[in-house]
């Protein structure tokens, strides 16, 4: 359907835009920036913060540019006297209810409200300070997310994120009028409700009301402690986004610089979660093939299909709350982060002759749910807490700045060995569809002895930002031991963002679709859009990060997990075989149902 | 008496499972139980397949949908300016002394809860109070006490 063009003038400049365009979007086309707070490119329009007000000729009231569609002949002024005075008052009013103790705020320097206050040079207290005692509620119950109501401006970006993108609705709006708060069921602490710790709310909070629980000081203390051997692992998606917080363009890969910076920070060894991503593929790929055999050949009814990936801790907790009846579908594989911790404090500690109790494992993750994951009681198979501290990509950027490192000028360095070698299959774990692609590259080859039938190993149907993706791979020419898979059409599905995951789970639950294997990532775009990644985020930013991930993959010398020489070595020297006894003890786990309501 | 879960089921049968049914269901619970307990809201969320936070958000928005336990009879004295000028404080003090509770509290025998309310639209006949759904205009402290006494008898 073609849309009508609407002609209007903004600040006396004519512009033609499609019918239905908002004033805000039309102004952007003319490069007039109208400030916004409650507006976000990933979310529906709310129009509640009012900082985007503009004057429309002939209208007595100012209009919210984000929520007002253009009309023919409209004349808009984005910076008239009335607009400027009103907008400044609106910011002043927002500040009157905001705990503006900026110097002590974790978001200091990266707060949208602070930026606006600075832009409008808000000086005097025009309005009384109205931060109510009842709003001074600080929720530090979650190991992942800190919620400070005194900084909340009730723009509801978090509520829309939790509902629209994640389909969780742990956060809602409670009470009304001047008592309105963003809160949970009966104002319970975050760790008691259905919050999955995905942290998408943090990525979209314009102020310091929602931030990650930070462990920067703890990690510095470990580094400075001479009796501790501090190893750091970096998740696939950190290397394509860290630069954004350090003055480098979106989509630029900084793998080598990140490694160099981590060495400069004083970590004893800089290792790679990508190594255990490859290990995950070995375990999970084997698990899938074993399940297929048990289900299709042995007709073992205790084995359920589709098998679902288990790398994303936000997704895991979502499933525990929302679909406890489908927990048996989850792969028993721990996430790469946790496999790393378990292997580091056993195999690796032995190899380098360090006692596990003297080792501190730090993870750099694009994720805040990983902070929760590492504290799960199931994640202590080494005899100690397998991963001690999880830092987000953002926290690492802060440490690099604190250390006075000129990141842009760093020379590329390589990961230490062992547990530093990885493949292209591992790095694509950071994008939606990546685990599926990596698993297919390996599983297909195990079964047929040949590479997956896609040009340059790029399994395009599982890539891209569509919410739910489906693909089928026909298995042909199998090795004799896999003859039951000859001619089988392997049906797979991929979802990212928990609202999409929920839609896919409904299909599975009702039997509407039958798949063999499903990949779910809790965050939009997969880990590259994770709750611990640099802020801001938008569909365009995530697209650029995805391009960077696939570029990184295509440049890797080894691009299939089973060809990782360090993975072969760990099986040979330590684990034995995938799904073997040792793997079972260290690399696999179980899940527990949690309350949905 | 019905259990909360059974009550919710009955109300859901009567009003349906759509989002629009939420309000009549919540009102139905308040009518029977005088307030919305955690248990009640959780069963509503489950029956209507809504998030619990969402249901709580709706409940907490409305003054007449209480989420803390209330007595059998809820007294709401208008606190807005006209009733204030016409002596609502004296009415409240009289009720408070007689019932031995402060505003916001419930009597030990769970017969009465004393609350204030925003304008009830009876400014011409203030001060005014609401007992459950009944309006009592032109109050004096004495009149208020007599009214409450009648409710006290009924509530035995």
PDB file of N, CA, C and O in Angstrom, chain A residues 168-177 183-188 502 596-597, chain B residues 36-38 41-42 45-46 49-53 56-57 60-63 67:
ATOM      1  N   UNK A 168       7.792 -10.440  29.655  1.00  0.00           N
ATOM      2  CA  UNK A 168       7.955 -10.909  31.032  1.00  0.00           C
ATOM      3  C   UNK A 168       7.034 -10.138  31.980  1.00  0.00           C
ATOM      4  O   UNK A 168       6.354 -10.717  32.818  1.00  0.00           O
ATOM      5  N   UNK A 169       7.015  -8.814  31.831  1.00  0.00           N
ATOM      6  CA  UNK A 169       6.201  -7.950  32.698  1.00  0.00           C
ATOM      7  C   UNK A 169       6.470  -8.168  34.175  1.00  0.00           C
ATOM      8  O   UNK A 169       5.556  -8.291  34.978  1.00  0.00           O
ATOM      9  N   UNK A 170       7.732  -8.230  34.523  1.00  0.00           N
ATOM     10  CA  UNK A 170       8.083  -8.262  35.942  1.00  0.00           C
ATOM     11  C   UNK A 170       7.881  -6.864  36.515  1.00  0.00           C
ATOM     12  O   UNK A 170       7.525  -6.700  37.675  1.00  0.00           O
ATOM     13  N   UNK A 171       8.130  -5.861  35.672  1.00  0.00           N
ATOM     14  CA  UNK A 171       7.952  -4.478  36.089  1.00  0.00           C
ATOM     15  C   UNK A 171       6.623  -3.955  35.569  1.00  0.00           C
ATOM     16  O   UNK A 171       6.234  -4.254  34.440  1.00  0.00           O
ATOM     17  N   UNK A 172       5.955  -3.172  36.395  1.00  0.00           N
ATOM     18  CA  UNK A 172       4.714  -2.541  35.966  1.00  0.00           C
ATOM     19  C   UNK A 172       4.594  -1.184  36.633  1.00  0.00           C
ATOM     20  O   UNK A 172       5.447  -0.796  37.429  1.00  0.00           O
ATOM     21  N   UNK A 173       3.539  -0.470  36.278  1.00  0.00           N
ATOM     22  CA  UNK A 173       3.289   0.819  36.904  1.00  0.00           C
ATOM     23  C   UNK A 173       2.321   0.584  38.050  1.00  0.00           C
ATOM     24  O   UNK A 173       1.281  -0.031  37.851  1.00  0.00           O
ATOM     25  N   UNK A 174       2.668   1.037  39.240  1.00  0.00           N
ATOM     26  CA  UNK A 174       1.746   0.873  40.355  1.00  0.00           C
ATOM     27  C   UNK A 174       1.382   2.236  40.945  1.00  0.00           C
ATOM     28  O   UNK A 174       2.098   3.216  40.773  1.00  0.00           O
ATOM     29  N   UNK A 175       0.238   2.256  41.628  1.00  0.00           N
ATOM     30  CA  UNK A 175      -0.330   3.480  42.214  1.00  0.00           C
ATOM     31  C   UNK A 175      -0.620   4.516  41.130  1.00  0.00           C
ATOM     32  O   UNK A 175      -0.439   4.248  39.936  1.00  0.00           O
ATOM     33  N   UNK A 176      -1.021   5.700  41.555  1.00  0.00           N
ATOM     34  CA  UNK A 176      -1.324   6.725  40.544  1.00  0.00           C
ATOM     35  C   UNK A 176      -0.920   8.102  41.017  1.00  0.00           C
ATOM     36  O   UNK A 176      -0.599   8.303  42.193  1.00  0.00           O
ATOM     37  N   UNK A 177      -0.978   9.017  40.066  1.00  0.00           N
ATOM     38  CA  UNK A 177      -0.683  10.411  40.378  1.00  0.00           C
ATOM     39  C   UNK A 177       0.708  10.566  40.956  1.00  0.00           C
ATOM     40  O   UNK A 177       1.657   9.939  40.486  1.00  0.00           O
ATOM     41  N   UNK A 183       7.181  -0.573  39.638  1.00  0.00           N
ATOM     42  CA  UNK A 183       7.441  -1.570  40.658  1.00  0.00           C
ATOM     43  C   UNK A 183       7.008  -2.963  40.198  1.00  0.00           C
ATOM     44  O   UNK A 183       6.668  -3.169  39.036  1.00  0.00           O
ATOM     45  N   UNK A 184       7.035  -3.861  41.142  1.00  0.00           N
ATOM     46  CA  UNK A 184       6.755  -5.267  40.847  1.00  0.00           C
ATOM     47  C   UNK A 184       5.463  -5.672  41.535  1.00  0.00           C
ATOM     48  O   UNK A 184       4.832  -4.853  42.205  1.00  0.00           O
ATOM     49  N   UNK A 185       5.103  -6.924  41.437  1.00  0.00           N
ATOM     50  CA  UNK A 185       3.924  -7.449  42.105  1.00  0.00           C
ATOM     51  C   UNK A 185       4.050  -7.217  43.610  1.00  0.00           C
ATOM     52  O   UNK A 185       5.004  -7.684  44.228  1.00  0.00           O
ATOM     53  N   UNK A 186       3.128  -6.456  44.170  1.00  0.00           N
ATOM     54  CA  UNK A 186       3.130  -6.115  45.594  1.00  0.00           C
ATOM     55  C   UNK A 186       4.471  -5.529  46.044  1.00  0.00           C
ATOM     56  O   UNK A 186       4.890  -5.740  47.185  1.00  0.00           O
ATOM     57  N   UNK A 187       5.131  -4.826  45.145  1.00  0.00           N
ATOM     58  CA  UNK A 187       6.406  -4.159  45.448  1.00  0.00           C
ATOM     59  C   UNK A 187       7.446  -5.110  46.027  1.00  0.00           C
ATOM     60  O   UNK A 187       8.274  -4.736  46.861  1.00  0.00           O
ATOM     61  N   UNK A 188       7.420  -6.347  45.566  1.00  0.00           N
ATOM     62  CA  UNK A 188       8.386  -7.319  46.061  1.00  0.00           C
ATOM     63  C   UNK A 188       9.763  -7.027  45.470  1.00  0.00           C
ATOM     64  O   UNK A 188       9.867  -6.457  44.384  1.00  0.00           O
ATOM     65  N   UNK A 502       8.600 -16.577  23.811  1.00  0.00           N
ATOM     66  CA  UNK A 502       7.299 -16.995  24.324  1.00  0.00           C
ATOM     67  C   UNK A 502       6.388 -17.443  23.168  1.00  0.00           C
ATOM     68  O   UNK A 502       5.731 -18.488  23.257  1.00  0.00           O
ATOM     69  N   UNK A 596       5.513 -18.921  38.443  1.00  0.00           N
ATOM     70  CA  UNK A 596       5.200 -18.009  37.353  1.00  0.00           C
ATOM     71  C   UNK A 596       4.492 -16.773  37.885  1.00  0.00           C
ATOM     72  O   UNK A 596       4.633 -15.673  37.370  1.00  0.00           O
ATOM     73  N   UNK A 597       3.675 -16.968  38.886  1.00  0.00           N
ATOM     74  CA  UNK A 597       2.889 -15.828  39.360  1.00  0.00           C
ATOM     75  C   UNK A 597       3.263 -15.471  40.798  1.00  0.00           C
ATOM     76  O   UNK A 597       3.755 -16.300  41.520  1.00  0.00           O
TER      77      UNK A 597
ATOM     78  N   UNK B  36      -7.997  -6.916  48.286  1.00  0.00           N
ATOM     79  CA  UNK B  36      -7.379  -7.840  47.335  1.00  0.00           C
ATOM     80  C   UNK B  36      -6.099  -8.389  47.936  1.00  0.00           C
ATOM     81  O   UNK B  36      -5.115  -7.671  48.084  1.00  0.00           O
ATOM     82  N   UNK B  37      -6.115  -9.651  48.291  1.00  0.00           N
ATOM     83  CA  UNK B  37      -4.923 -10.255  48.881  1.00  0.00           C
ATOM     84  C   UNK B  37      -3.957 -10.672  47.769  1.00  0.00           C
ATOM     85  O   UNK B  37      -4.336 -10.739  46.598  1.00  0.00           O
ATOM     86  N   UNK B  38      -2.720 -10.959  48.144  1.00  0.00           N
ATOM     87  CA  UNK B  38      -1.738 -11.482  47.182  1.00  0.00           C
ATOM     88  C   UNK B  38      -2.284 -12.731  46.510  1.00  0.00           C
ATOM     89  O   UNK B  38      -2.194 -12.905  45.298  1.00  0.00           O
ATOM     90  N   UNK B  41      -4.934 -11.865  43.913  1.00  0.00           N
ATOM     91  CA  UNK B  41      -4.401 -11.284  42.678  1.00  0.00           C
ATOM     92  C   UNK B  41      -3.620 -12.314  41.874  1.00  0.00           C
ATOM     93  O   UNK B  41      -3.649 -12.309  40.643  1.00  0.00           O
ATOM     94  N   UNK B  42      -2.928 -13.212  42.575  1.00  0.00           N
ATOM     95  CA  UNK B  42      -2.200 -14.260  41.852  1.00  0.00           C
ATOM     96  C   UNK B  42      -3.170 -15.183  41.122  1.00  0.00           C
ATOM     97  O   UNK B  42      -2.924 -15.560  39.972  1.00  0.00           O
ATOM     98  N   UNK B  45      -4.386 -13.352  38.054  1.00  0.00           N
ATOM     99  CA  UNK B  45      -3.358 -13.316  37.011  1.00  0.00           C
ATOM    100  C   UNK B  45      -3.302 -14.654  36.274  1.00  0.00           C
ATOM    101  O   UNK B  45      -3.217 -14.710  35.046  1.00  0.00           O
ATOM    102  N   UNK B  46      -3.360 -15.728  37.043  1.00  0.00           N
ATOM    103  CA  UNK B  46      -3.275 -17.064  36.468  1.00  0.00           C
ATOM    104  C   UNK B  46      -4.484 -17.350  35.572  1.00  0.00           C
ATOM    105  O   UNK B  46      -4.327 -17.793  34.434  1.00  0.00           O
ATOM    106  N   UNK B  49      -4.354 -15.158  32.498  1.00  0.00           N
ATOM    107  CA  UNK B  49      -3.047 -15.196  31.845  1.00  0.00           C
ATOM    108  C   UNK B  49      -2.455 -13.795  31.673  1.00  0.00           C
ATOM    109  O   UNK B  49      -1.998 -13.412  30.599  1.00  0.00           O
ATOM    110  N   UNK B  50      -2.496 -13.033  32.754  1.00  0.00           N
ATOM    111  CA  UNK B  50      -1.866 -11.713  32.763  1.00  0.00           C
ATOM    112  C   UNK B  50      -0.668 -11.781  33.700  1.00  0.00           C
ATOM    113  O   UNK B  50      -0.583 -12.678  34.540  1.00  0.00           O
ATOM    114  N   UNK B  51       0.242 -10.812  33.546  1.00  0.00           N
ATOM    115  CA  UNK B  51       1.361 -10.804  34.491  1.00  0.00           C
ATOM    116  C   UNK B  51       0.849 -10.321  35.843  1.00  0.00           C
ATOM    117  O   UNK B  51      -0.045  -9.472  35.929  1.00  0.00           O
ATOM    118  N   UNK B  52       1.421 -10.876  36.895  1.00  0.00           N
ATOM    119  CA  UNK B  52       0.990 -10.514  38.243  1.00  0.00           C
ATOM    120  C   UNK B  52       1.238  -9.032  38.511  1.00  0.00           C
ATOM    121  O   UNK B  52       0.422  -8.365  39.154  1.00  0.00           O
ATOM    122  N   UNK B  53       2.343  -8.496  37.973  1.00  0.00           N
ATOM    123  CA  UNK B  53       2.662  -7.086  38.184  1.00  0.00           C
ATOM    124  C   UNK B  53       1.601  -6.203  37.524  1.00  0.00           C
ATOM    125  O   UNK B  53       1.230  -5.147  38.040  1.00  0.00           O
ATOM    126  N   UNK B  56      -1.521  -6.287  39.678  1.00  0.00           N
ATOM    127  CA  UNK B  56      -1.280  -5.465  40.870  1.00  0.00           C
ATOM    128  C   UNK B  56      -1.299  -3.979  40.509  1.00  0.00           C
ATOM    129  O   UNK B  56      -1.834  -3.152  41.243  1.00  0.00           O
ATOM    130  N   UNK B  57      -0.718  -3.659  39.343  1.00  0.00           N
ATOM    131  CA  UNK B  57      -0.708  -2.269  38.874  1.00  0.00           C
ATOM    132  C   UNK B  57      -2.122  -1.724  38.747  1.00  0.00           C
ATOM    133  O   UNK B  57      -2.410  -0.610  39.184  1.00  0.00           O
ATOM    134  N   UNK B  60      -3.678  -1.349  42.254  1.00  0.00           N
ATOM    135  CA  UNK B  60      -3.122  -0.267  43.064  1.00  0.00           C
ATOM    136  C   UNK B  60      -3.522   1.107  42.525  1.00  0.00           C
ATOM    137  O   UNK B  60      -3.430   2.102  43.224  1.00  0.00           O
ATOM    138  N   UNK B  61      -3.976   1.158  41.287  1.00  0.00           N
ATOM    139  CA  UNK B  61      -4.370   2.438  40.696  1.00  0.00           C
ATOM    140  C   UNK B  61      -5.644   2.971  41.343  1.00  0.00           C
ATOM    141  O   UNK B  61      -5.811   4.173  41.518  1.00  0.00           O
ATOM    142  N   UNK B  62      -6.554   2.070  41.696  1.00  0.00           N
ATOM    143  CA  UNK B  62      -7.867   2.492  42.174  1.00  0.00           C
ATOM    144  C   UNK B  62      -7.949   2.493  43.690  1.00  0.00           C
ATOM    145  O   UNK B  62      -7.657   1.487  44.340  1.00  0.00           O
ATOM    146  N   UNK B  63      -8.370   3.638  44.246  1.00  0.00           N
ATOM    147  CA  UNK B  63      -8.473   3.772  45.689  1.00  0.00           C
ATOM    148  C   UNK B  63      -9.451   2.750  46.274  1.00  0.00           C
ATOM    149  O   UNK B  63      -9.247   2.251  47.370  1.00  0.00           O
ATOM    150  N   UNK B  67      -5.526  -3.055  48.657  1.00  0.00           N
ATOM    151  CA  UNK B  67      -4.636  -4.223  48.653  1.00  0.00           C
ATOM    152  C   UNK B  67      -4.118  -4.530  50.057  1.00  0.00           C
ATOM    153  O   UNK B  67      -3.203  -5.307  50.214  1.00  0.00           O
TER     154      UNK B  67
END
